[in-house]
Structures are given as structure tokens and as C-alpha cells.
mmCIF file of C-alpha atoms in Angstrom:
data_model
loop_
_atom_site.group_PDB
_atom_site.id
_atom_site.type_symbol
_atom_site.label_atom_id
_atom_site.label_comp_id
_atom_site.label_asym_id
_atom_site.label_seq_id
_atom_site.Cartn_x
_atom_site.Cartn_y
_atom_site.Cartn_z
ATOM 1 C CA MET P 1 1.275 2.638 22.721
ATOM 2 C CA ASN P 2 0.337 2.242 18.928
ATOM 3 C CA ASP P 3 0.147 -0.767 17.219
ATOM 4 C CA VAL P 4 3.757 -0.814 15.894
ATOM 5 C CA GLY P 5 5.205 0.077 19.214
ATOM 6 C CA GLN P 6 3.249 -2.896 20.916
ATOM 7 C CA PHE P 7 4.355 -5.438 18.123
ATOM 8 C CA GLN P 8 8.016 -4.330 18.576
ATOM 9 C CA ALA P 9 7.799 -4.786 22.371
ATOM 10 C CA ASP P 10 6.197 -8.232 21.884
ATOM 11 C CA VAL P 11 8.987 -9.342 19.506
ATOM 12 C CA GLU P 12 11.584 -7.989 21.789
ATOM 13 C CA ALA P 13 10.116 -9.828 24.641
ATOM 14 C CA GLU P 14 10.360 -13.147 22.714
ATOM 15 C CA ILE P 15 14.209 -12.692 21.857
ATOM 16 C CA PRO P 16 16.403 -14.199 24.513
ATOM 17 C CA GLU P 17 19.385 -11.966 25.682
ATOM 18 C CA VAL P 18 22.725 -12.749 23.857
ATOM 19 C CA ARG P 19 25.658 -12.316 26.103
ATOM 20 C CA LEU P 20 29.307 -12.534 24.775
ATOM 21 C CA ALA P 21 31.851 -14.070 27.129
ATOM 22 C CA SER P 22 35.307 -13.423 25.941
ATOM 23 C CA HIS P 23 37.459 -13.790 29.172
ATOM 24 C CA PRO P 24 37.237 -16.826 31.539
ATOM 25 C CA HIS P 25 36.100 -14.244 34.184
ATOM 26 C CA GLN P 26 33.113 -13.272 32.130
ATOM 27 C CA LEU P 27 32.307 -17.061 31.269
ATOM 28 C CA ARG P 28 32.136 -18.211 34.758
ATOM 29 C CA GLU P 29 29.868 -15.040 35.739
ATOM 30 C CA ALA P 30 27.562 -16.026 33.057
ATOM 31 C CA ARG P 31 27.595 -19.734 33.968
ATOM 32 C CA THR P 32 26.732 -18.914 37.715
ATOM 33 C CA MET P 33 24.152 -16.076 36.883
ATOM 34 C CA GLU P 34 20.629 -16.932 37.720
ATOM 35 C CA PHE P 35 17.992 -15.657 35.264
ATOM 36 C CA ALA P 36 14.687 -15.416 36.765
ATOM 37 C CA ASP P 37 12.569 -14.065 33.918
ATOM 38 C CA PHE P 38 14.501 -14.604 30.774
ATOM 39 C CA GLN P 39 16.893 -16.909 29.007
ATOM 40 C CA SER P 40 20.406 -16.040 27.669
ATOM 41 C CA VAL P 41 22.657 -17.484 24.998
ATOM 42 C CA VAL P 42 26.063 -17.330 26.148
ATOM 43 C CA LEU P 43 28.823 -17.269 23.428
ATOM 44 C CA GLN P 44 32.434 -17.925 24.334
ATOM 45 C CA ASN P 45 35.352 -16.395 22.230
ATOM 46 C CA LEU P 46 37.622 -19.366 21.884
ATOM 47 C CA SER P 47 40.350 -17.306 20.308
ATOM 48 C CA TYR P 48 40.730 -14.907 23.373
ATOM 49 C CA ALA P 49 43.526 -16.581 25.022
ATOM 50 C CA PHE P 50 45.619 -16.784 21.875
ATOM 51 C CA THR P 51 48.124 -14.079 20.613
ATOM 52 C CA LYS P 52 48.007 -15.325 17.003
ATOM 53 C CA PRO P 53 45.113 -17.677 16.598
ATOM 54 C CA ASN P 54 45.255 -20.170 13.690
ATOM 55 C CA ILE P 55 41.686 -21.100 13.129
ATOM 56 C CA MET P 56 40.094 -23.607 10.711
ATOM 57 C CA ASP P 57 36.433 -24.532 10.592
ATOM 58 C CA ALA P 58 35.789 -28.048 9.021
ATOM 59 C CA LYS P 59 32.131 -28.776 8.138
ATOM 60 C CA LEU P 60 31.017 -32.386 9.151
ATOM 61 C CA GLY P 61 28.236 -34.774 7.759
ATOM 62 C CA THR P 62 26.789 -35.907 4.368
ATOM 63 C CA VAL P 63 23.338 -34.736 4.850
ATOM 64 C CA LEU P 64 22.912 -30.868 4.714
ATOM 65 C CA TYR P 65 19.235 -30.504 5.279
ATOM 66 C CA GLU P 66 16.573 -31.554 8.003
ATOM 67 C CA PRO P 67 13.837 -33.946 7.352
ATOM 68 C CA GLY P 68 11.305 -31.173 6.914
ATOM 69 C CA ALA P 69 13.095 -29.162 4.630
ATOM 70 C CA ALA P 70 11.279 -27.965 1.265
ATOM 71 C CA GLU P 71 12.016 -29.974 -1.837
ATOM 72 C CA GLU P 72 13.736 -27.016 -3.560
ATOM 73 C CA LYS P 73 16.281 -26.874 -0.440
ATOM 74 C CA LYS P 74 16.790 -30.673 -0.417
ATOM 75 C CA ALA P 75 17.767 -30.474 -4.121
ATOM 76 C CA ARG P 76 19.975 -27.584 -3.703
ATOM 77 C CA MET P 77 21.650 -29.134 -0.698
ATOM 78 C CA GLU P 78 22.034 -32.487 -2.481
ATOM 79 C CA LYS P 79 23.572 -30.805 -5.465
ATOM 80 C CA GLN P 80 26.058 -29.013 -3.154
ATOM 81 C CA ALA P 81 27.062 -32.161 -1.626
ATOM 82 C CA ARG P 82 27.620 -33.840 -4.876
ATOM 83 C CA GLU P 83 29.828 -30.954 -6.255
ATOM 84 C CA THR P 84 31.926 -30.618 -3.035
ATOM 85 C CA THR P 85 33.981 -32.962 -0.954
ATOM 86 C CA ILE P 86 31.311 -33.310 1.616
ATOM 87 C CA GLY P 87 29.144 -35.620 -0.344
ATOM 88 C CA SER P 88 31.635 -38.500 -0.483
ATOM 89 C CA THR P 89 33.842 -37.749 2.488
ATOM 90 C CA GLY P 90 31.592 -36.155 5.006
ATOM 91 C CA LEU P 91 33.938 -33.333 5.244
ATOM 92 C CA ARG P 92 34.416 -29.799 3.663
ATOM 93 C CA LEU P 93 37.201 -27.425 4.581
ATOM 94 C CA THR P 94 35.378 -24.108 5.244
ATOM 95 C CA GLY P 95 36.322 -21.314 7.572
ATOM 96 C CA CYS P 96 35.037 -18.688 10.051
ATOM 97 C CA GLN P 97 35.087 -14.850 10.488
ATOM 98 C CA VAL P 98 37.834 -14.249 12.926
ATOM 99 C CA SER P 99 39.754 -11.502 14.653
ATOM 100 C CA SER P 100 43.483 -11.189 13.710
ATOM 101 C CA HIS P 101 43.977 -10.859 17.317
ATOM 102 C CA ALA P 102 41.649 -11.317 20.166
ATOM 103 C CA ARG P 103 41.867 -7.424 21.096
ATOM 104 C CA THR P 104 41.899 -5.883 17.692
ATOM 105 C CA THR P 105 39.584 -5.218 14.917
ATOM 106 C CA PRO P 106 38.152 -8.399 13.303
ATOM 107 C CA SER P 107 39.122 -9.270 9.937
ATOM 108 C CA MET P 108 36.899 -10.933 7.420
ATOM 109 C CA ALA P 109 38.963 -13.791 6.754
ATOM 110 C CA ASP P 110 37.312 -17.136 6.352
ATOM 111 C CA GLY P 111 40.369 -19.178 7.834
ATOM 112 C CA GLN P 112 43.574 -17.916 8.983
ATOM 113 C CA THR P 113 47.189 -19.130 9.709
ATOM 114 C CA TRP P 114 49.826 -16.672 11.056
ATOM 115 C CA HIS P 115 52.900 -16.138 8.805
ATOM 116 C CA ALA P 116 55.554 -14.437 11.042
ATOM 117 C CA PRO P 117 57.952 -13.132 8.358
ATOM 118 C CA SER P 118 55.243 -10.877 6.799
ATOM 119 C CA GLN P 119 53.434 -10.218 10.137
ATOM 120 C CA THR P 120 50.061 -11.075 8.478
ATOM 121 C CA PHE P 121 47.769 -14.017 8.474
ATOM 122 C CA MET P 122 47.384 -16.469 5.363
ATOM 123 C CA SER P 123 43.803 -16.341 4.740
ATOM 124 C CA THR P 124 41.841 -19.163 3.113
ATOM 125 C CA PRO P 125 38.323 -18.309 1.939
ATOM 126 C CA LYS P 126 35.254 -20.534 1.947
ATOM 127 C CA SER P 127 35.681 -20.813 -1.864
ATOM 128 C CA PHE P 128 38.868 -22.756 -1.393
ATOM 129 C CA GLY P 129 36.978 -25.689 0.331
ATOM 130 C CA LYS P 130 34.176 -25.587 -2.082
ATOM 131 C CA SER P 131 36.370 -25.783 -5.099
ATOM 132 C CA ILE P 132 38.736 -28.404 -4.262
ATOM 133 C CA LYS P 133 38.426 -32.140 -5.219
ATOM 134 C CA VAL P 134 38.860 -35.098 -2.786
ATOM 135 C CA GLU P 135 42.455 -35.618 -3.702
ATOM 136 C CA GLU P 136 43.338 -31.879 -3.261
ATOM 137 C CA MET P 137 42.089 -31.978 0.380
ATOM 138 C CA PRO P 138 45.688 -32.554 1.836
ATOM 139 C CA SER P 139 46.663 -29.091 0.364
ATOM 140 C CA GLY P 140 44.240 -27.645 3.009
ATOM 141 C CA MET P 141 46.338 -29.142 5.672
ATOM 142 C CA ILE P 142 49.395 -27.656 4.271
ATOM 143 C CA ARG P 143 47.801 -24.279 4.363
ATOM 144 C CA PHE P 144 46.749 -24.671 8.071
ATOM 145 C CA PHE P 145 49.902 -26.635 9.269
ATOM 146 C CA PRO P 146 52.774 -25.413 7.027
ATOM 147 C CA SER P 147 56.342 -26.467 7.594
ATOM 148 C CA PRO P 148 59.194 -23.977 7.112
ATOM 149 C CA THR P 149 59.896 -25.147 3.648
ATOM 150 C CA ASP P 150 56.418 -25.062 2.276
ATOM 151 C CA GLU P 151 55.560 -22.590 -0.180
ATOM 152 C CA VAL P 152 51.750 -21.409 0.196
ATOM 153 C CA GLN P 153 49.995 -19.510 -2.448
ATOM 154 C CA SER P 154 48.066 -16.353 -1.378
ATOM 155 C CA LEU P 155 44.454 -16.729 -2.340
ATOM 156 C CA VAL P 156 43.041 -13.467 -0.821
ATOM 157 C CA LEU P 157 44.513 -10.104 0.120
ATOM 158 C CA PRO P 158 46.169 -10.402 3.526
ATOM 159 C CA PRO P 159 45.012 -8.104 6.350
ATOM 160 C CA THR P 160 46.982 -4.793 6.775
ATOM 161 C CA PRO P 161 49.996 -5.525 9.038
ATOM 162 C CA PRO P 162 50.305 -3.664 12.304
ATOM 163 C CA ALA P 163 51.834 -0.293 12.455
ATOM 164 C CA SER P 164 54.910 -1.489 14.341
ATOM 165 C CA ALA P 165 55.550 -4.290 11.816
ATOM 166 C CA SER P 166 55.140 -1.906 8.646
ATOM 167 C CA THR P 167 57.863 0.239 10.084
ATOM 168 C CA THR P 168 60.369 -2.590 10.432
ATOM 169 C CA GLU P 169 63.024 -2.189 7.723
ATOM 170 C CA ASP P 170 64.256 -5.896 7.518
ATOM 171 C CA LYS P 171 60.539 -7.242 7.379
ATOM 172 C CA THR P 172 59.790 -9.402 4.544
ATOM 173 C CA PRO P 173 57.109 -7.698 2.279
ATOM 174 C CA ILE P 174 53.632 -8.882 2.092
ATOM 175 C CA PRO P 175 52.565 -10.684 -1.175
ATOM 176 C CA THR P 176 52.478 -8.174 -4.077
ATOM 177 C CA ILE P 177 51.274 -7.827 -7.679
ATOM 178 C CA GLY P 178 53.906 -6.541 -10.026
ATOM 179 C CA GLY P 179 56.072 -5.217 -7.323
ATOM 180 C CA GLU P 180 53.134 -2.896 -5.967
ATOM 181 C CA VAL P 181 50.967 -3.723 -2.914
ATOM 182 C CA PRO P 182 47.414 -4.423 -4.497
ATOM 183 C CA PRO P 183 44.588 -2.099 -3.454
ATOM 184 C CA ASN P 184 42.284 -3.116 -0.471
ATOM 185 C CA THR P 185 39.579 -4.700 -2.111
ATOM 186 C CA GLU P 186 37.392 -7.827 -1.294
ATOM 187 C CA GLU P 187 37.319 -8.501 -5.165
ATOM 188 C CA VAL P 188 41.027 -9.600 -5.090
ATOM 189 C CA THR P 189 40.800 -13.538 -5.203
ATOM 190 C CA LEU P 190 44.186 -14.555 -6.161
ATOM 191 C CA LEU P 191 47.523 -12.784 -5.633
ATOM 192 C CA GLU P 192 51.010 -13.874 -7.010
ATOM 193 C CA GLY P 193 52.418 -13.859 -3.660
ATOM 194 C CA ILE P 194 53.918 -16.898 -2.061
ATOM 195 C CA TYR P 195 54.153 -17.333 1.783
ATOM 196 C CA LYS P 196 57.396 -19.161 2.854
ATOM 197 C CA ASP P 197 59.798 -19.427 5.606
ATOM 198 C CA HIS P 198 57.061 -20.380 8.058
ATOM 199 C CA ALA P 199 58.312 -20.015 11.806
ATOM 200 C CA ILE P 200 56.897 -23.272 13.417
ATOM 201 C CA PRO P 201 59.510 -26.145 12.995
ATOM 202 C CA ALA P 202 58.247 -29.431 11.947
ATOM 203 C CA LYS P 203 58.970 -31.200 15.422
ATOM 204 C CA THR P 204 56.740 -28.480 17.123
ATOM 205 C CA MET P 205 53.926 -28.998 14.528
ATOM 206 C CA LEU P 206 53.992 -32.627 14.996
ATOM 207 C CA ARG P 207 53.417 -32.044 18.754
ATOM 208 C CA VAL P 208 50.455 -29.761 17.791
ATOM 209 C CA LEU P 209 48.993 -32.415 15.436
ATOM 210 C CA ALA P 210 49.332 -35.196 18.018
ATOM 211 C CA LEU P 211 47.301 -32.989 20.400
ATOM 212 C CA ILE P 212 44.578 -32.356 17.817
ATOM 213 C CA ASP P 213 44.412 -35.939 16.802
ATOM 214 C CA LYS P 214 43.861 -36.928 20.271
ATOM 215 C CA GLN P 215 41.091 -34.570 20.861
ATOM 216 C CA LEU P 216 39.308 -35.536 17.628
ATOM 217 C CA SER P 217 39.554 -39.131 18.801
ATOM 218 C CA ASP P 218 37.918 -38.258 22.181
ATOM 219 C CA LEU P 219 35.334 -36.464 20.167
ATOM 220 C CA GLU P 220 34.787 -39.379 17.950
ATOM 221 C CA THR P 221 34.362 -41.638 20.889
ATOM 222 C CA VAL P 222 31.501 -39.472 22.412
ATOM 223 C CA LEU P 223 29.741 -39.083 19.106
ATOM 224 C CA GLN P 224 29.778 -42.978 18.692
ATOM 225 C CA SER P 225 27.614 -43.104 21.866
ATOM 226 C CA LEU P 226 25.035 -40.520 20.857
ATOM 227 C CA GLU P 227 21.724 -41.275 18.812
ATOM 228 C CA MET P 228 21.576 -37.684 17.507
ATOM 229 C CA ARG P 229 21.724 -35.740 14.182
ATOM 230 C CA PHE P 230 24.144 -32.776 13.678
ATOM 231 C CA VAL P 231 23.193 -30.980 10.410
ATOM 232 C CA GLY P 232 25.498 -28.117 9.511
ATOM 233 C CA ALA P 233 27.841 -28.911 12.655
ATOM 234 C CA SER P 234 31.516 -28.262 12.367
ATOM 235 C CA VAL P 235 34.680 -28.976 14.139
ATOM 236 C CA LEU P 236 36.868 -25.768 15.055
ATOM 237 C CA ILE P 237 40.344 -26.069 15.467
ATOM 238 C CA VAL P 238 42.620 -23.303 17.088
ATOM 239 C CA TYR P 239 46.249 -23.406 17.760
ATOM 240 C CA GLU P 240 48.706 -20.726 18.808
ATOM 241 C CA GLY P 241 50.632 -19.056 15.843
ATOM 242 C CA ASP P 242 53.341 -17.402 17.869
ATOM 243 C CA LEU P 243 56.218 -19.803 18.203
ATOM 244 C CA THR P 244 57.444 -18.514 21.495
ATOM 245 C CA ARG P 245 53.807 -18.805 23.019
ATOM 246 C CA LEU P 246 53.262 -21.886 21.446
ATOM 247 C CA ASP P 247 56.463 -23.592 22.837
ATOM 248 C CA ASP P 248 55.395 -22.279 26.337
ATOM 249 C CA ALA P 249 51.742 -23.584 26.053
ATOM 250 C CA LEU P 250 53.110 -27.080 24.961
ATOM 251 C CA ALA P 251 55.641 -27.253 27.728
ATOM 252 C CA GLN P 252 52.791 -26.192 30.299
ATOM 253 C CA TRP P 253 50.329 -28.817 28.745
ATOM 254 C CA GLU P 254 52.809 -31.566 28.746
ATOM 255 C CA SER P 255 53.812 -30.934 32.265
ATOM 256 C CA LYS P 256 50.361 -32.117 33.080
ATOM 257 C CA ILE P 257 50.453 -35.426 31.267
ATOM 258 C CA HIS P 258 49.923 -38.761 32.778
ATOM 259 C CA GLU P 259 52.986 -41.020 32.805
ATOM 260 C CA GLU P 260 51.065 -43.840 31.518
ATOM 261 C CA ASP P 261 49.465 -42.061 28.605
ATOM 262 C CA PRO P 262 51.817 -39.539 26.831
ATOM 263 C CA LEU P 263 48.820 -37.749 25.071
ATOM 264 C CA LYS P 264 46.327 -37.923 27.856
ATOM 265 C CA PRO P 265 45.783 -34.636 29.709
ATOM 266 C CA VAL P 266 45.486 -34.665 33.719
ATOM 267 C CA GLU P 267 41.816 -35.605 34.671
ATOM 268 C CA ALA P 268 39.534 -32.774 34.908
ATOM 269 C CA GLU P 269 42.111 -30.308 33.379
ATOM 270 C CA ASP P 270 41.090 -29.802 29.746
ATOM 271 C CA ASP P 271 41.845 -26.619 27.673
ATOM 272 C CA GLU P 272 39.083 -24.634 29.169
ATOM 273 C CA ASP P 273 40.057 -25.567 32.826
ATOM 274 C CA MET P 274 43.600 -24.637 31.972
ATOM 275 C CA ILE P 275 42.495 -21.127 30.757
ATOM 276 C CA GLU P 276 40.505 -20.626 33.822
ATOM 277 C CA SER P 277 42.604 -22.209 36.612
ATOM 278 C CA GLU P 278 45.114 -19.192 36.840
ATOM 279 C CA SER P 279 42.283 -16.559 36.994
ATOM 280 C CA GLU P 280 40.406 -17.809 40.098
ATOM 281 C CA ASP P 281 41.900 -15.442 42.503
ATOM 282 C CA GLU P 282 42.309 -12.194 40.318
ATOM 283 C CA SER P 283 39.511 -9.939 38.945
ATOM 284 C CA GLU P 284 39.764 -8.079 35.897
ATOM 285 C CA ASP P 285 40.348 -4.828 37.837
ATOM 286 C CA ASP P 286 43.624 -6.185 38.951
ATOM 287 C CA LEU P 287 44.889 -6.460 35.310
ATOM 288 C CA ASP P 288 46.593 -3.341 33.512
ATOM 289 C CA GLY P 289 47.708 -4.160 29.895
ATOM 290 C CA THR P 290 51.149 -5.645 30.915
ATOM 291 C CA LYS P 291 49.864 -7.996 33.411
ATOM 292 C CA GLU P 292 47.138 -8.964 31.050
ATOM 293 C CA ASP P 293 49.703 -9.826 28.404
ATOM 294 C CA GLU P 294 51.681 -11.792 31.006
ATOM 295 C CA LYS P 295 48.643 -13.627 32.086
ATOM 296 C CA MET P 296 47.494 -14.470 28.800
ATOM 297 C CA ALA P 297 50.808 -15.969 27.865
ATOM 298 C CA LYS P 298 50.325 -18.299 30.893
ATOM 299 C CA GLU P 299 46.800 -19.148 30.271
ATOM 300 C CA CYS P 300 47.188 -19.851 26.446
ATOM 301 C CA PRO P 301 46.530 -23.599 25.722
ATOM 302 C CA PRO P 302 48.406 -24.843 22.734
ATOM 303 C CA VAL P 303 45.354 -26.174 21.048
ATOM 304 C CA ILE P 304 41.422 -25.973 21.208
ATOM 305 C CA VAL P 305 39.245 -28.403 19.299
ATOM 306 C CA LYS P 306 35.482 -27.806 19.726
ATOM 307 C CA MET P 307 32.420 -28.993 17.908
ATOM 308 C CA ILE P 308 30.273 -26.142 17.041
ATOM 309 C CA ASP P 309 27.057 -24.938 15.183
ATOM 310 C CA PHE P 310 24.146 -26.849 16.856
ATOM 311 C CA ALA P 311 21.139 -24.738 15.389
ATOM 312 C CA HIS P 312 20.000 -28.016 13.497
ATOM 313 C CA THR P 313 20.581 -30.654 16.194
ATOM 314 C CA TRP P 314 18.162 -32.913 17.534
ATOM 315 C CA ILE P 315 17.955 -36.315 19.388
ATOM 316 C CA ALA P 316 17.268 -39.282 17.073
ATOM 317 C CA GLU P 317 16.477 -42.119 19.516
ATOM 318 C CA GLY P 318 16.379 -45.523 18.032
ATOM 319 C CA GLN P 319 17.859 -44.454 14.723
ATOM 320 C CA GLY P 320 21.534 -44.914 15.561
ATOM 321 C CA VAL P 321 24.582 -42.690 15.447
ATOM 322 C CA ASP P 322 25.163 -39.967 12.747
ATOM 323 C CA GLU P 323 27.096 -41.791 10.293
ATOM 324 C CA GLY P 324 27.724 -38.797 7.962
ATOM 325 C CA VAL P 325 29.250 -36.822 10.912
ATOM 326 C CA LEU P 326 31.523 -39.692 11.947
ATOM 327 C CA LYS P 327 32.581 -40.277 8.277
ATOM 328 C CA GLY P 328 33.747 -36.614 8.180
ATOM 329 C CA LEU P 329 35.559 -36.898 11.479
ATOM 330 C CA ALA P 330 37.324 -39.987 10.095
ATOM 331 C CA THR P 331 38.342 -38.084 6.981
ATOM 332 C CA LEU P 332 39.685 -35.320 9.147
ATOM 333 C CA ARG P 333 41.651 -37.483 11.203
ATOM 334 C CA SER P 334 43.102 -39.348 8.205
ATOM 335 C CA LEU P 335 44.040 -35.817 6.770
ATOM 336 C CA ILE P 336 45.727 -35.086 9.954
ATOM 337 C CA ARG P 337 47.684 -38.378 10.048
ATOM 338 C CA GLY P 338 48.796 -37.877 6.443
ATOM 339 C CA ARG P 339 50.034 -34.493 7.418
ATOM 340 C CA LYS P 340 51.885 -35.912 10.398
ATOM 341 C CA ALA P 341 53.462 -38.422 8.117
ATOM 342 C CA GLU P 342 54.651 -35.696 5.823
ATOM 343 C CA LEU P 343 56.338 -33.874 8.647
ATOM 344 C CA GLU P 344 57.836 -36.844 10.110
ATOM 345 C CA ALA P 345 59.841 -36.992 7.112
ATOM 346 C CA LEU P 346 61.224 -33.582 7.619
ATOM 347 C CA ALA P 347 61.729 -33.618 11.260
#
């Protein structure tokens, strides 16, 4: 083997295997698999169980660099913190690259909310969160948790609607410029279209927000007990955008609630357990397309809230909790509660 070949072999030997676990079957298999000679990074697709996943990524923390960062990076990150909402609130509404459906071609949207009348996702790019001021942050809550009467400005070109939707004669057209559909180009940053007539009623959205706030509260309680630093970490929030499946998921979730606490799930039955519980006795070979769709409808949780992005996380024993991250969580909970108050006035 020549020197180049040996170098490539040595590098490949140092890289852990990366395994993507989308379905609960695959996740359980990955968890129980024993790796004798190598390590694996197991990635879970949190949007898999959803039909129309509405996804928001909220960046947490007031410090955006590690202690050993170069002075140039420190200065750049401090400038970014000052010029965005994260410096003063510990929170910046960002996004993630997501699929418009768990089993379709991924779109490059930064954050998305399903808009049933146009059969497209309302996309919110990273530039939105970086450009808004603190007093404008509630507008991000409206984009992600719209009521039927809200009018939401289109910021980026929406994904191409599915073929079945494009042939529906009475379908509300996607946002246009001058009466014509704009070209499919990433350079489009602001369209004239307005998303309105959102499908999820205010009362249903209030149930979603109550679940999210409860899970954020649980996360906050855990972080208040940890002496760790979470540079670059985020909270990922996903909820079902299809009204029928959302209603079913909420009903299934609420049927498992303790009588003494109307927001507390049954012990040991969290959102992940709920996804997996119906799958124990069936293998993927037993699922054709129809059965899988039916199974997905039963397994779909109404809401998933997870803390993600731990590449720059470390134990900080004796240094106390991460105040910046807790500040960001408090800001996010305040925004959620503010949105709840607005919807309660409509319900």
C-alpha cells in the first residue's frame, strides 16, 4: 500500500461509524447492538412519526464560544451576540434543515410550519432570527403557532406542493409575485404572498402550547441541577401540523394523563416510549405502505421537545449551572406563555 493509501486507511480507522435510526425498530436495534471494535454515533430522526412536522430550533445561551477559543473567534461571537437577541435574552430563533415529510425528499427550509390551504410549509430562514429585535420575538411565535385568523408573511419560496395537491382545482394557490409563481431559486428572500386561514383552531393550539411549556419546565428543572456548559446547544420543538392526526395524538396523549396533574404524562411513558410502545411485536417486514401509514397515525405524538447539539458541552464541576442557557429557556417559556395569552383571547 502506498503512503496515500495508508493515510486514508488510518484516517478511516479513526472515524466512528455514523448510523441513522429513523424508525423506532432501528433505534432499539442500535441501542442493543454490541460493538466490540468500534464506536457508533446513533442519530434519531425526531420528525419520523409525524405526517406534517412543524419544526422550530431555538438557540440557547449567552456565550457562543469555548474558553480556549481564539481571540478572533471570541470577538466575532461576542459581536454576534450583541447584534442579535441572544446576547440579552439567551435565545435566538433559528431553524434546521428538515424534510417536508419524513419519507420524501428533504427541503432546505430552516424552520417550517404546515399551511393546509396551500399544501405547503411556511418556511422561516435563519436570517429571520438573526435580524429581529427583542421586541419582535413574539412574531416568531406567531409564525410557528399561527391561529386561523393570523396573516403570516412569506419570507422564502415555499417548497413545491405535492402532485396530488397541485391538481386540486379548488386549492388555494401558493403565494405569488404579480400573479405569477416565482422561479424556483434560492435567491428569493421576500415574497408578496400571505399565509392565512390556518387549519389548527386556537383551542387546539392552546393544548399544544400547554404540553410544550410543561416539557420546557421539566427540561429547566433538570438543567438547574447540572453543573455543565452547553455552548451552541438548542431546543428543538416538533408538533404535528395535520389537524386530524394532531387531534388523535392529543386525545391519545391526554388519555394517559394522571388525574392529579392534568399536564403530567403517565410515568415512564414519554413521547419516545409512546412512539415505540405500539411497535414491540411487529417487524418492519410486516408493514406495507397502508399498514405503516395506519401505524404512524397511532404512534404519532402531539409534541416532541428535545435539547440538541452537544458538540461543545462539558462538565463544569464547582462552577454552577449554565446561567445563559437557563436565561434562554426562561425567555422561550415567556414567549410561549405570551402566545398562549393571545390565543386564549381568541378561543
